[in-house]
Amino acid sequence: MKKNYQLQNLLRTALLALMVFVLSPNQSMSQNSREYIRNAIKEKGQCRNVAITRYGGDLMLYGRNGYAYKGIPYDLASKIDQLHAEGKFIDDIQLTEEGRWIILVGNNGAAWNDIPYELELKLREYNERNEVITSIAMNDNGEWAIIGTTIFSTSSSTISQWLKEGMDSYGQLWTVHMTEDAIVAVYARGFKYHGEVPYSLKSALREVSFNVYRLKFAGTAWFIADKSGNYRYNM
């Protein structure tokens, strides 16, 4: 009986250790990648865009196609390295928690992995008609929005109507960012929110002195920037 009891304790201890090992890496990796990006921004003294996630890695862009990343999918890292080596302008990068990604290249070029088929068709359409793409947003629920200088498209009439209502109040739509539980739209004269948007981000947008053109958030972390090199973040 005593041996059985000791064996049960050993098995229980081993199981708990395994659970800690299995459950903790995502949070640990997220903290490490976020710290790495914070340090990269401080080191470079500039940042024009980011892609931040809760668990799927983080990256920052600066200059024409300078970058720093950690914890992102291997295929995304390889593509960023390739575009950098080719001297291409990396305008924006979208990265979801499950590793789906889109890179905006130049005015309307793009590279992607595992995105909704309808979004892929829209990307090709915008490229063929030389429509300048200013922003793309997507999440792991299959929702997406692609913003051009004269038109925009989304995955649903509900999202489209929500964005159009914002245009009536705030003017031209500049950018959109979405997660699985929230969406923020940036217009020429204001912002529109839905879902679990960080309170600190809303406060920053009320106080910011520059014209926000880029906006990203994940959990309570966020980043905003204009076209002239001004930026603020909470990471």
Short mmCIF file of C-alpha atoms in Angstrom, two decimals:
data_model
loop_
_atom_site.label_atom_id
_atom_site.label_comp_id
_atom_site.label_asym_id
_atom_site.label_seq_id
_atom_site.Cartn_x
_atom_site.Cartn_y
_atom_site.Cartn_z
CA MET A 1 0.00 0.00 0.00
CA LYS A 2 2.78 2.40 0.92
CA LYS A 3 4.60 1.71 -2.35
CA ASN A 4 1.38 2.24 -4.32
CA TYR A 5 0.77 5.54 -2.51
CA GLN A 6 4.33 6.70 -3.25
CA LEU A 7 3.94 5.70 -6.89
CA GLN A 8 0.68 7.63 -7.14
CA ASN A 9 2.39 10.72 -5.72
CA LEU A 10 5.23 10.40 -8.20
CA LEU A 11 2.79 10.06 -11.09
CA ARG A 12 0.77 13.04 -9.87
CA THR A 13 3.92 15.18 -9.56
CA ALA A 14 5.06 14.18 -13.04
CA LEU A 15 1.63 14.97 -14.49
CA LEU A 16 1.58 18.43 -12.89
CA ALA A 17 5.07 19.16 -14.19
CA LEU A 18 4.00 18.09 -17.68
CA MET A 19 0.93 20.34 -17.50
CA VAL A 20 3.07 23.32 -16.52
CA PHE A 21 5.45 22.58 -19.37
CA VAL A 22 2.65 22.25 -21.91
CA LEU A 23 0.56 25.23 -20.81
CA SER A 24 3.20 27.84 -20.05
CA PRO A 25 5.33 28.18 -23.26
CA ASN A 26 2.81 30.32 -25.17
CA GLN A 27 2.65 32.94 -22.43
CA SER A 28 6.40 32.84 -21.94
CA MET A 29 7.12 33.17 -25.66
CA SER A 30 4.66 36.05 -25.92
CA GLN A 31 6.39 37.93 -23.12
CA ASN A 32 9.82 37.28 -24.65
CA SER A 33 8.82 38.38 -28.15
CA ARG A 34 7.07 41.50 -26.86
CA GLU A 35 10.13 42.46 -24.81
CA TYR A 36 12.35 41.86 -27.84
CA ILE A 37 10.22 44.20 -29.96
CA ARG A 38 10.15 46.87 -27.26
CA ASN A 39 13.93 46.77 -27.08
CA ALA A 40 14.22 46.91 -30.88
CA ILE A 41 12.04 50.03 -31.01
CA LYS A 42 14.14 51.68 -28.31
CA GLU A 43 17.37 50.73 -30.07
CA LYS A 44 16.30 52.00 -33.49
CA GLY A 45 14.52 55.06 -32.10
CA GLN A 46 11.83 54.66 -34.73
CA CYS A 47 8.94 52.40 -35.68
CA ARG A 48 6.36 52.88 -38.41
CA ASN A 49 4.37 49.67 -38.01
CA VAL A 50 4.07 46.46 -36.00
CA ALA A 51 2.32 43.11 -35.95
CA ILE A 52 1.58 42.01 -32.38
CA THR A 53 -0.27 38.96 -31.10
CA ARG A 54 -1.10 37.46 -27.74
CA TYR A 55 0.72 34.19 -28.43
CA GLY A 56 1.82 34.04 -32.07
CA GLY A 57 4.93 36.25 -32.07
CA ASP A 58 5.61 39.93 -32.70
CA LEU A 59 7.47 42.12 -35.19
CA MET A 60 8.25 45.77 -35.92
CA LEU A 61 9.03 47.70 -39.12
CA TYR A 62 11.19 50.77 -39.51
CA GLY A 63 12.77 52.72 -42.35
CA ARG A 64 12.03 51.44 -45.86
CA ASN A 65 12.16 47.74 -45.07
CA GLY A 66 14.03 47.38 -41.81
CA TYR A 67 12.52 44.96 -39.32
CA ALA A 68 12.90 42.97 -36.14
CA TYR A 69 10.87 39.91 -35.19
CA LYS A 70 10.68 37.06 -32.73
CA GLY A 71 8.41 34.06 -32.35
CA ILE A 72 6.71 34.49 -35.74
CA PRO A 73 6.02 31.61 -38.18
CA TYR A 74 9.06 30.41 -40.13
CA ASP A 75 7.48 30.98 -43.54
CA LEU A 76 6.64 34.59 -42.63
CA ALA A 77 10.16 35.22 -41.38
CA SER A 78 11.59 33.76 -44.60
CA LYS A 79 9.37 35.95 -46.76
CA ILE A 80 10.28 39.11 -44.83
CA ASP A 81 13.97 38.26 -45.20
CA GLN A 82 13.50 37.73 -48.95
CA LEU A 83 11.65 41.02 -49.48
CA HIS A 84 14.30 42.85 -47.48
CA ALA A 85 17.08 41.33 -49.59
CA GLU A 86 15.24 42.37 -52.76
CA GLY A 87 14.94 45.96 -51.50
CA LYS A 88 11.12 45.88 -51.57
CA PHE A 89 9.07 48.34 -49.51
CA ILE A 90 7.30 46.41 -46.74
CA ASP A 91 4.26 48.55 -45.99
CA ASP A 92 2.27 46.46 -43.51
CA ILE A 93 2.09 42.98 -42.05
CA GLN A 94 -0.95 41.25 -40.60
CA LEU A 95 -0.42 38.20 -38.37
CA THR A 96 -3.12 36.18 -36.63
CA GLU A 97 -2.81 34.04 -33.52
CA GLU A 98 -2.98 30.85 -35.60
CA GLY A 99 -0.17 31.93 -37.92
CA ARG A 100 -2.06 33.28 -40.94
CA TRP A 101 -0.35 36.30 -42.45
CA ILE A 102 -0.37 38.94 -45.17
CA ILE A 103 2.43 41.27 -46.19
CA LEU A 104 1.58 44.44 -48.11
CA VAL A 105 4.39 45.25 -50.54
CA GLY A 106 4.63 48.64 -52.22
CA ASN A 107 1.34 50.24 -53.26
CA ASN A 108 -0.71 47.13 -53.99
CA GLY A 109 1.51 44.07 -53.99
CA ALA A 110 1.03 41.35 -51.42
CA ALA A 111 2.25 37.99 -50.18
CA TRP A 112 0.22 35.73 -47.93
CA ASN A 113 -0.31 32.36 -46.32
CA ASP A 114 -3.53 30.53 -45.42
CA ILE A 115 -5.95 33.43 -45.90
CA PRO A 116 -9.66 33.20 -46.86
CA TYR A 117 -10.13 32.50 -50.57
CA GLU A 118 -12.46 35.49 -51.02
CA LEU A 119 -9.81 37.79 -49.55
CA GLU A 120 -7.21 36.35 -51.92
CA LEU A 121 -9.51 37.10 -54.87
CA LYS A 122 -9.96 40.69 -53.69
CA LEU A 123 -6.22 41.14 -53.30
CA ARG A 124 -5.68 39.99 -56.88
CA GLU A 125 -8.52 42.21 -58.11
CA TYR A 126 -7.16 45.31 -56.38
CA ASN A 127 -3.71 44.56 -57.75
CA GLU A 128 -4.95 44.18 -61.32
CA ARG A 129 -6.89 47.45 -61.22
CA ASN A 130 -3.91 49.28 -59.64
CA GLU A 131 -5.93 50.22 -56.58
CA VAL A 132 -3.60 51.39 -53.80
CA ILE A 133 -4.17 49.19 -50.76
CA THR A 134 -3.84 51.14 -47.51
CA SER A 135 -4.83 48.43 -45.04
CA ILE A 136 -5.82 44.81 -44.63
CA ALA A 137 -7.29 43.26 -41.49
CA MET A 138 -8.27 39.68 -40.71
CA ASN A 139 -8.78 37.29 -37.83
CA ASP A 140 -8.96 33.54 -37.29
CA ASN A 141 -12.77 33.56 -37.49
CA GLY A 142 -12.63 34.13 -41.25
CA GLU A 143 -13.54 37.83 -41.00
CA TRP A 144 -11.56 40.33 -43.05
CA ALA A 145 -11.48 43.82 -44.55
CA ILE A 146 -9.35 45.24 -47.35
CA ILE A 147 -9.12 49.02 -47.65
CA GLY A 148 -8.17 50.90 -50.82
CA THR A 149 -7.91 54.61 -51.44
CA THR A 150 -11.26 54.68 -53.28
CA ILE A 151 -13.02 51.43 -52.32
CA PHE A 152 -13.11 48.79 -49.63
CA SER A 153 -14.40 45.23 -49.29
CA THR A 154 -15.15 43.00 -46.32
CA SER A 155 -16.16 39.46 -45.50
CA SER A 156 -19.72 40.43 -44.57
CA SER A 157 -22.41 43.03 -45.20
CA THR A 158 -22.56 43.64 -41.43
CA ILE A 159 -18.92 44.77 -41.29
CA SER A 160 -19.33 46.81 -44.48
CA GLN A 161 -22.37 48.62 -43.11
CA TRP A 162 -20.57 49.30 -39.82
CA LEU A 163 -17.62 50.82 -41.68
CA LYS A 164 -19.87 52.89 -43.96
CA GLU A 165 -21.66 54.38 -40.97
CA GLY A 166 -18.29 55.49 -39.67
CA MET A 167 -17.47 57.13 -43.01
CA ASP A 168 -20.67 59.17 -42.77
CA SER A 169 -19.47 60.55 -39.42
CA TYR A 170 -15.68 60.68 -39.77
CA GLY A 171 -14.82 60.82 -43.47
CA GLN A 172 -12.38 58.67 -45.45
CA LEU A 173 -11.57 55.24 -44.08
CA TRP A 174 -7.80 54.84 -43.59
CA THR A 175 -7.20 51.59 -41.77
CA VAL A 176 -8.88 48.75 -39.88
CA HIS A 177 -7.57 46.27 -37.36
CA MET A 178 -9.51 43.30 -36.01
CA THR A 179 -9.05 40.42 -33.60
CA GLU A 180 -11.42 37.56 -32.79
CA ASP A 181 -13.36 39.75 -30.35
CA ALA A 182 -12.86 43.37 -31.43
CA ILE A 183 -12.46 45.77 -34.35
CA VAL A 184 -11.20 49.35 -34.64
CA ALA A 185 -11.60 51.56 -37.71
CA VAL A 186 -9.48 54.67 -38.27
CA TYR A 187 -10.96 57.50 -40.33
CA ALA A 188 -9.67 60.89 -41.46
CA ARG A 189 -11.53 62.61 -38.60
CA GLY A 190 -12.04 59.98 -35.93
CA PHE A 191 -12.30 56.37 -34.81
CA LYS A 192 -14.91 53.68 -34.39
CA TYR A 193 -14.76 50.69 -32.00
CA HIS A 194 -16.59 47.45 -31.41
CA GLY A 195 -15.91 44.66 -28.95
CA GLU A 196 -13.11 44.26 -26.43
CA VAL A 197 -10.88 47.19 -27.37
CA PRO A 198 -8.27 48.11 -24.71
CA TYR A 199 -9.40 51.06 -22.60
CA SER A 200 -5.87 52.47 -22.63
CA LEU A 201 -5.96 52.50 -26.44
CA LYS A 202 -9.22 54.43 -26.48
CA SER A 203 -7.75 56.91 -24.01
CA ALA A 204 -4.62 57.34 -26.12
CA LEU A 205 -6.69 57.99 -29.25
CA ARG A 206 -8.63 60.70 -27.44
CA GLU A 207 -5.40 62.43 -26.44
CA VAL A 208 -3.05 61.81 -29.37
CA SER A 209 -1.76 64.92 -31.14
CA PHE A 210 -0.86 63.33 -34.50
CA ASN A 211 -3.06 61.90 -37.26
CA VAL A 212 -3.20 58.16 -36.64
CA TYR A 213 -2.73 56.13 -39.82
CA ARG A 214 -1.59 52.76 -38.44
CA LEU A 215 -3.19 50.99 -35.50
CA LYS A 216 -2.65 47.51 -34.08
CA PHE A 217 -3.70 45.85 -30.82
CA ALA A 218 -3.66 42.45 -29.14
CA GLY A 219 -5.06 41.93 -25.68
CA THR A 220 -4.11 45.07 -23.75
CA ALA A 221 -1.10 45.85 -25.96
CA TRP A 222 -1.38 48.41 -28.78
CA PHE A 223 0.55 50.55 -31.26
CA ILE A 224 -0.42 53.68 -33.20
CA ALA A 225 1.56 55.75 -35.72
CA ASP A 226 1.13 58.43 -38.37
CA LYS A 227 2.79 58.81 -41.79
CA SER A 228 5.52 61.13 -40.52
CA GLY A 229 7.33 58.93 -38.02
CA ASN A 230 5.37 59.72 -34.87
CA TYR A 231 4.23 56.76 -32.82
CA ARG A 232 3.02 55.64 -29.41
CA TYR A 233 2.68 52.19 -27.94
CA ASN A 234 1.72 50.22 -24.86
CA MET A 235 3.49 46.88 -24.96
#
